[in-house]
Amino acid sequence: MSKRIILIGYMGAGKSTLGKSLAAQLGFPFIDSDFEIEKKFGKSISTIFAEKGEVGFRELETQFIQNLSDSTSFVLSTGGGLPCFNGNLLILNSLGYTFYLKNESKVLAERILNSTIERPIVKGKSFAELVDFIEENLKEREAFYLKSNYTLTPEEQTVEYIIETLNLKK
Ligand code: S3P
């Protein structure tokens, strides 16, 4: 039977890092929504935002998850905003097991600032501005994130914990 594991959460939550390890451990393909969208259009997320605006980018995210085959096993990491628009969280919940990687705003802000990934939504913000922005933004986004099947604390955000939760031990 196919198993599909979907990691969601704010920018800097560690979705791609954990997703890659989990996929490797399970022998499943790893899919990253941002990477797939960049590959399909041959443009970076920043360029897509600049050309189509956020609304245009959100449409591409919805198209992307609508076109995911539901007949195979995979581990999917989604862009931070993806679950929060166009009813996408319901689509994700119908595709597989969703896990919200919950983290504190300060931890997220630090990781975002230390990362080389370009993130148009938070570009140019100082640490203090970023923490405020994340706290406000999470008030809206958690209404969606918390509807995932599982919410993981930082300690629970491990390959072993997810494998045990889903009883996937070989
Ligand atoms: C976004 C998160 C990014 C990317 C885009 C918008 C968001 O993905 O999809 O920059 O709105 O939270 P990551 O969560 O992988 O950084």
PDB file of C-alpha atoms and ligand atoms in Angstrom:
ATOM      1  CA  MET A   1       0.000   0.000   0.000  1.00  0.00           C
ATOM      2  CA  SER A   2       1.346   3.440  -0.849  1.00  0.00           C
ATOM      3  CA  LYS A   3       2.221   5.835   1.971  1.00  0.00           C
ATOM      4  CA  ARG A   4       2.480   9.555   1.489  1.00  0.00           C
ATOM      5  CA  ILE A   5       4.019  11.697   4.212  1.00  0.00           C
ATOM      6  CA  ILE A   6       3.637  15.464   3.994  1.00  0.00           C
ATOM      7  CA  LEU A   7       5.668  17.918   6.085  1.00  0.00           C
ATOM      8  CA  ILE A   8       4.272  21.397   6.575  1.00  0.00           C
ATOM      9  CA  GLY A   9       5.269  24.401   8.668  1.00  0.00           C
ATOM     10  CA  TYR A  10       6.713  27.886   8.601  1.00  0.00           C
ATOM     11  CA  MET A  11       9.821  28.922   6.681  1.00  0.00           C
ATOM     12  CA  GLY A  12      12.854  27.676   8.589  1.00  0.00           C
ATOM     13  CA  ALA A  13      10.968  24.788  10.224  1.00  0.00           C
ATOM     14  CA  GLY A  14      13.356  22.249   8.701  1.00  0.00           C
ATOM     15  CA  LYS A  15      10.809  20.559   6.405  1.00  0.00           C
ATOM     16  CA  SER A  16      13.256  19.850   3.576  1.00  0.00           C
ATOM     17  CA  THR A  17      16.091  18.634   5.808  1.00  0.00           C
ATOM     18  CA  LEU A  18      13.833  16.256   7.733  1.00  0.00           C
ATOM     19  CA  GLY A  19      11.946  15.252   4.584  1.00  0.00           C
ATOM     20  CA  LYS A  20      15.134  14.248   2.744  1.00  0.00           C
ATOM     21  CA  SER A  21      16.348  12.077   5.652  1.00  0.00           C
ATOM     22  CA  LEU A  22      12.929  10.496   6.080  1.00  0.00           C
ATOM     23  CA  ALA A  23      12.643   9.702   2.373  1.00  0.00           C
ATOM     24  CA  ALA A  24      16.146   8.208   2.321  1.00  0.00           C
ATOM     25  CA  GLN A  25      15.384   6.064   5.360  1.00  0.00           C
ATOM     26  CA  LEU A  26      12.105   4.776   3.905  1.00  0.00           C
ATOM     27  CA  GLY A  27      13.356   4.450   0.320  1.00  0.00           C
ATOM     28  CA  PHE A  28      10.577   6.775  -0.888  1.00  0.00           C
ATOM     29  CA  PRO A  29      11.038   9.592  -3.447  1.00  0.00           C
ATOM     30  CA  PHE A  30      11.491  13.037  -1.879  1.00  0.00           C
ATOM     31  CA  ILE A  31       9.488  15.901  -3.358  1.00  0.00           C
ATOM     32  CA  ASP A  32       9.924  19.584  -2.482  1.00  0.00           C
ATOM     33  CA  SER A  33       7.144  21.836  -3.784  1.00  0.00           C
ATOM     34  CA  ASP A  34       9.347  24.928  -4.254  1.00  0.00           C
ATOM     35  CA  PHE A  35      11.982  22.917  -6.115  1.00  0.00           C
ATOM     36  CA  GLU A  36       9.388  21.292  -8.404  1.00  0.00           C
ATOM     37  CA  ILE A  37       7.753  24.635  -9.220  1.00  0.00           C
ATOM     38  CA  GLU A  38      11.156  26.231  -9.939  1.00  0.00           C
ATOM     39  CA  LYS A  39      12.066  23.283 -12.173  1.00  0.00           C
ATOM     40  CA  LYS A  40       8.769  23.323 -14.074  1.00  0.00           C
ATOM     41  CA  PHE A  41       8.951  27.046 -14.878  1.00  0.00           C
ATOM     42  CA  GLY A  42      12.734  27.354 -15.056  1.00  0.00           C
ATOM     43  CA  LYS A  43      12.567  30.343 -12.683  1.00  0.00           C
ATOM     44  CA  SER A  44      13.384  30.981  -9.040  1.00  0.00           C
ATOM     45  CA  ILE A  45      10.589  31.479  -6.500  1.00  0.00           C
ATOM     46  CA  SER A  46      11.682  35.139  -6.179  1.00  0.00           C
ATOM     47  CA  THR A  47      11.330  35.664  -9.936  1.00  0.00           C
ATOM     48  CA  ILE A  48       7.904  33.984  -9.949  1.00  0.00           C
ATOM     49  CA  PHE A  49       6.794  36.268  -7.084  1.00  0.00           C
ATOM     50  CA  ALA A  50       8.128  39.307  -8.954  1.00  0.00           C
ATOM     51  CA  GLU A  51       6.398  38.339 -12.217  1.00  0.00           C
ATOM     52  CA  LYS A  52       3.104  36.855 -11.013  1.00  0.00           C
ATOM     53  CA  GLY A  53       2.763  38.269  -7.494  1.00  0.00           C
ATOM     54  CA  GLU A  54       1.910  36.182  -4.455  1.00  0.00           C
ATOM     55  CA  VAL A  55      -1.551  35.292  -5.793  1.00  0.00           C
ATOM     56  CA  GLY A  56       0.002  33.885  -8.976  1.00  0.00           C
ATOM     57  CA  PHE A  57       2.530  31.870  -6.990  1.00  0.00           C
ATOM     58  CA  ARG A  58      -0.233  30.435  -4.769  1.00  0.00           C
ATOM     59  CA  GLU A  59      -2.100  29.286  -7.899  1.00  0.00           C
ATOM     60  CA  LEU A  60       0.994  27.409  -9.056  1.00  0.00           C
ATOM     61  CA  GLU A  61       1.283  25.760  -5.639  1.00  0.00           C
ATOM     62  CA  THR A  62      -2.346  24.606  -5.804  1.00  0.00           C
ATOM     63  CA  GLN A  63      -1.907  23.273  -9.349  1.00  0.00           C
ATOM     64  CA  PHE A  64       1.198  21.448  -8.203  1.00  0.00           C
ATOM     65  CA  ILE A  65      -0.511  19.535  -5.381  1.00  0.00           C
ATOM     66  CA  GLN A  66      -3.604  18.870  -7.511  1.00  0.00           C
ATOM     67  CA  ASN A  67      -1.386  17.148 -10.057  1.00  0.00           C
ATOM     68  CA  LEU A  68       0.485  14.963  -7.579  1.00  0.00           C
ATOM     69  CA  SER A  69      -0.112  11.339  -8.331  1.00  0.00           C
ATOM     70  CA  ASP A  70      -1.806   9.711  -5.384  1.00  0.00           C
ATOM     71  CA  SER A  71      -0.865   6.230  -6.414  1.00  0.00           C
ATOM     72  CA  THR A  72       2.716   6.201  -5.170  1.00  0.00           C
ATOM     73  CA  SER A  73       4.529   6.570  -1.873  1.00  0.00           C
ATOM     74  CA  PHE A  74       6.467   9.782  -1.290  1.00  0.00           C
ATOM     75  CA  VAL A  75       7.695  12.286   1.255  1.00  0.00           C
ATOM     76  CA  LEU A  76       6.628  15.829   0.354  1.00  0.00           C
ATOM     77  CA  SER A  77       7.917  19.065   1.893  1.00  0.00           C
ATOM     78  CA  THR A  78       5.708  22.020   1.078  1.00  0.00           C
ATOM     79  CA  GLY A  79       6.526  25.713   0.896  1.00  0.00           C
ATOM     80  CA  GLY A  80       5.625  27.428   4.178  1.00  0.00           C
ATOM     81  CA  GLY A  81       2.548  29.212   2.848  1.00  0.00           C
ATOM     82  CA  LEU A  82       1.173  26.423   0.673  1.00  0.00           C
ATOM     83  CA  PRO A  83      -1.214  24.829   3.213  1.00  0.00           C
ATOM     84  CA  CYS A  84      -2.765  28.213   4.047  1.00  0.00           C
ATOM     85  CA  PHE A  85      -4.324  29.126   0.680  1.00  0.00           C
ATOM     86  CA  ASN A  86      -7.014  27.855  -1.717  1.00  0.00           C
ATOM     87  CA  GLY A  87      -8.143  25.008   0.537  1.00  0.00           C
ATOM     88  CA  ASN A  88      -4.770  23.329   0.014  1.00  0.00           C
ATOM     89  CA  LEU A  89      -4.615  21.822   3.495  1.00  0.00           C
ATOM     90  CA  LEU A  90      -7.721  19.747   2.757  1.00  0.00           C
ATOM     91  CA  ILE A  91      -6.099  18.505  -0.444  1.00  0.00           C
ATOM     92  CA  LEU A  92      -2.937  17.599   1.489  1.00  0.00           C
ATOM     93  CA  ASN A  93      -4.946  15.807   4.177  1.00  0.00           C
ATOM     94  CA  SER A  94      -6.698  13.785   1.497  1.00  0.00           C
ATOM     95  CA  LEU A  95      -3.378  12.884  -0.161  1.00  0.00           C
ATOM     96  CA  GLY A  96      -1.580  11.481   2.889  1.00  0.00           C
ATOM     97  CA  TYR A  97      -0.423  11.936   6.476  1.00  0.00           C
ATOM     98  CA  THR A  98       0.289  15.574   7.277  1.00  0.00           C
ATOM     99  CA  PHE A  99       2.782  16.621   9.962  1.00  0.00           C
ATOM    100  CA  TYR A 100       3.092  20.202  11.210  1.00  0.00           C
ATOM    101  CA  LEU A 101       6.614  21.019  12.396  1.00  0.00           C
ATOM    102  CA  LYS A 102       5.879  23.587  15.104  1.00  0.00           C
ATOM    103  CA  ASN A 103       8.720  25.875  16.206  1.00  0.00           C
ATOM    104  CA  GLU A 104       9.173  29.087  18.152  1.00  0.00           C
ATOM    105  CA  SER A 105       9.233  32.353  16.233  1.00  0.00           C
ATOM    106  CA  LYS A 106      12.740  33.254  17.442  1.00  0.00           C
ATOM    107  CA  VAL A 107      14.137  29.921  16.284  1.00  0.00           C
ATOM    108  CA  LEU A 108      12.460  30.344  12.884  1.00  0.00           C
ATOM    109  CA  ALA A 109      13.752  33.917  12.563  1.00  0.00           C
ATOM    110  CA  GLU A 110      17.318  32.823  13.327  1.00  0.00           C
ATOM    111  CA  ARG A 111      17.200  30.015  10.798  1.00  0.00           C
ATOM    112  CA  ILE A 112      15.702  32.254   8.115  1.00  0.00           C
ATOM    113  CA  LEU A 113      18.412  34.886   8.646  1.00  0.00           C
ATOM    114  CA  ASN A 114      21.187  32.273   8.588  1.00  0.00           C
ATOM    115  CA  SER A 115      19.910  30.661   5.396  1.00  0.00           C
ATOM    116  CA  THR A 116      20.977  31.420   1.830  1.00  0.00           C
ATOM    117  CA  ILE A 117      17.501  30.623   0.438  1.00  0.00           C
ATOM    118  CA  GLU A 118      15.796  33.709  -1.008  1.00  0.00           C
ATOM    119  CA  ARG A 119      12.401  34.211   0.606  1.00  0.00           C
ATOM    120  CA  PRO A 120      10.548  37.199  -0.887  1.00  0.00           C
ATOM    121  CA  ILE A 121       7.955  37.310   1.919  1.00  0.00           C
ATOM    122  CA  VAL A 122      10.551  38.191   4.582  1.00  0.00           C
ATOM    123  CA  LYS A 123      13.249  39.867   2.514  1.00  0.00           C
ATOM    124  CA  GLY A 124      15.218  42.693   4.142  1.00  0.00           C
ATOM    125  CA  LYS A 125      13.813  42.302   7.652  1.00  0.00           C
ATOM    126  CA  SER A 126      15.973  42.636  10.758  1.00  0.00           C
ATOM    127  CA  PHE A 127      15.843  39.940  13.456  1.00  0.00           C
ATOM    128  CA  ALA A 128      13.401  41.935  15.623  1.00  0.00           C
ATOM    129  CA  GLU A 129      11.155  42.775  12.653  1.00  0.00           C
ATOM    130  CA  LEU A 130      11.218  39.183  11.556  1.00  0.00           C
ATOM    131  CA  VAL A 131      10.187  37.843  14.981  1.00  0.00           C
ATOM    132  CA  ASP A 132       7.227  40.287  15.074  1.00  0.00           C
ATOM    133  CA  PHE A 133       6.249  39.416  11.514  1.00  0.00           C
ATOM    134  CA  ILE A 134       6.397  35.669  12.176  1.00  0.00           C
ATOM    135  CA  GLU A 135       4.326  35.986  15.350  1.00  0.00           C
ATOM    136  CA  GLU A 136       1.595  37.903  13.525  1.00  0.00           C
ATOM    137  CA  ASN A 137       1.726  35.662  10.462  1.00  0.00           C
ATOM    138  CA  LEU A 138       1.569  32.493  12.567  1.00  0.00           C
ATOM    139  CA  LYS A 139      -1.690  33.679  14.132  1.00  0.00           C
ATOM    140  CA  GLU A 140      -3.256  33.364  10.667  1.00  0.00           C
ATOM    141  CA  ARG A 141      -1.297  30.401   9.435  1.00  0.00           C
ATOM    142  CA  GLU A 142      -1.714  28.188  12.480  1.00  0.00           C
ATOM    143  CA  ALA A 143      -5.450  28.127  11.806  1.00  0.00           C
ATOM    144  CA  PHE A 144      -4.418  25.907   8.884  1.00  0.00           C
ATOM    145  CA  TYR A 145      -1.251  24.239  10.157  1.00  0.00           C
ATOM    146  CA  LEU A 146      -3.011  22.934  13.261  1.00  0.00           C
ATOM    147  CA  LYS A 147      -5.536  21.100  11.077  1.00  0.00           C
ATOM    148  CA  SER A 148      -2.816  18.706   9.957  1.00  0.00           C
ATOM    149  CA  ASN A 149      -3.001  15.123  11.210  1.00  0.00           C
ATOM    150  CA  TYR A 150      -0.062  15.496  13.610  1.00  0.00           C
ATOM    151  CA  THR A 151       1.603  18.480  15.275  1.00  0.00           C
ATOM    152  CA  LEU A 152       5.222  17.811  16.237  1.00  0.00           C
ATOM    153  CA  THR A 153       7.180  19.634  18.945  1.00  0.00           C
ATOM    154  CA  PRO A 154      10.861  20.334  18.106  1.00  0.00           C
ATOM    155  CA  GLU A 155      11.895  17.187  20.043  1.00  0.00           C
ATOM    156  CA  GLU A 156       9.472  15.098  18.001  1.00  0.00           C
ATOM    157  CA  GLN A 157      10.751  16.361  14.637  1.00  0.00           C
ATOM    158  CA  THR A 158      12.846  13.276  13.903  1.00  0.00           C
ATOM    159  CA  VAL A 159      12.819  10.499  11.315  1.00  0.00           C
ATOM    160  CA  GLU A 160      12.423   7.904  14.090  1.00  0.00           C
ATOM    161  CA  TYR A 161       9.436   9.645  15.648  1.00  0.00           C
ATOM    162  CA  ILE A 162       7.545   9.859  12.344  1.00  0.00           C
ATOM    163  CA  ILE A 163       8.345   6.252  11.432  1.00  0.00           C
ATOM    164  CA  GLU A 164       7.118   5.095  14.830  1.00  0.00           C
ATOM    165  CA  THR A 165       4.000   7.264  14.683  1.00  0.00           C
ATOM    166  CA  LEU A 166       2.987   5.739  11.375  1.00  0.00           C
ATOM    167  CA  ASN A 167       4.125   2.262  12.301  1.00  0.00           C
ATOM    168  CA  LEU A 168       6.418   2.093   9.308  1.00  0.00           C
ATOM    169  CA  LYS A 169       9.198   0.085  10.950  1.00  0.00           C
ATOM    170  CA  LYS A 170      10.587  -2.520   8.621  1.00  0.00           C
TER     171      LYS A 170
HETATM  172  C1  S3P B   1       6.917  30.868   1.564  1.00  0.00           C
HETATM  173  C2  S3P B   1       7.798  29.863   1.909  1.00  0.00           C
HETATM  174  C3  S3P B   1       8.868  29.400   1.023  1.00  0.00           C
HETATM  175  C4  S3P B   1       8.460  29.621  -0.452  1.00  0.00           C
HETATM  176  C5  S3P B   1       8.064  31.043  -0.683  1.00  0.00           C
HETATM  177  C6  S3P B   1       6.913  31.495   0.218  1.00  0.00           C
HETATM  178  C7  S3P B   1       5.883  31.304   2.551  1.00  0.00           C
HETATM  179  O1  S3P B   1       9.151  28.022   1.253  1.00  0.00           O
HETATM  180  O2  S3P B   1       7.427  28.746  -0.819  1.00  0.00           O
HETATM  181  O3  S3P B   1       9.201  31.852  -0.485  1.00  0.00           O
HETATM  182  O4  S3P B   1       4.956  32.040   2.176  1.00  0.00           O
HETATM  183  O5  S3P B   1       5.985  30.878   3.729  1.00  0.00           O
HETATM  184  P1  S3P B   1       9.945  27.474   2.553  1.00  0.00           P
HETATM  185  O6  S3P B   1       8.959  27.293   3.651  1.00  0.00           O
HETATM  186  O7  S3P B   1      10.501  26.172   2.090  1.00  0.00           O
HETATM  187  O8  S3P B   1      10.990  28.481   2.885  1.00  0.00           O
END
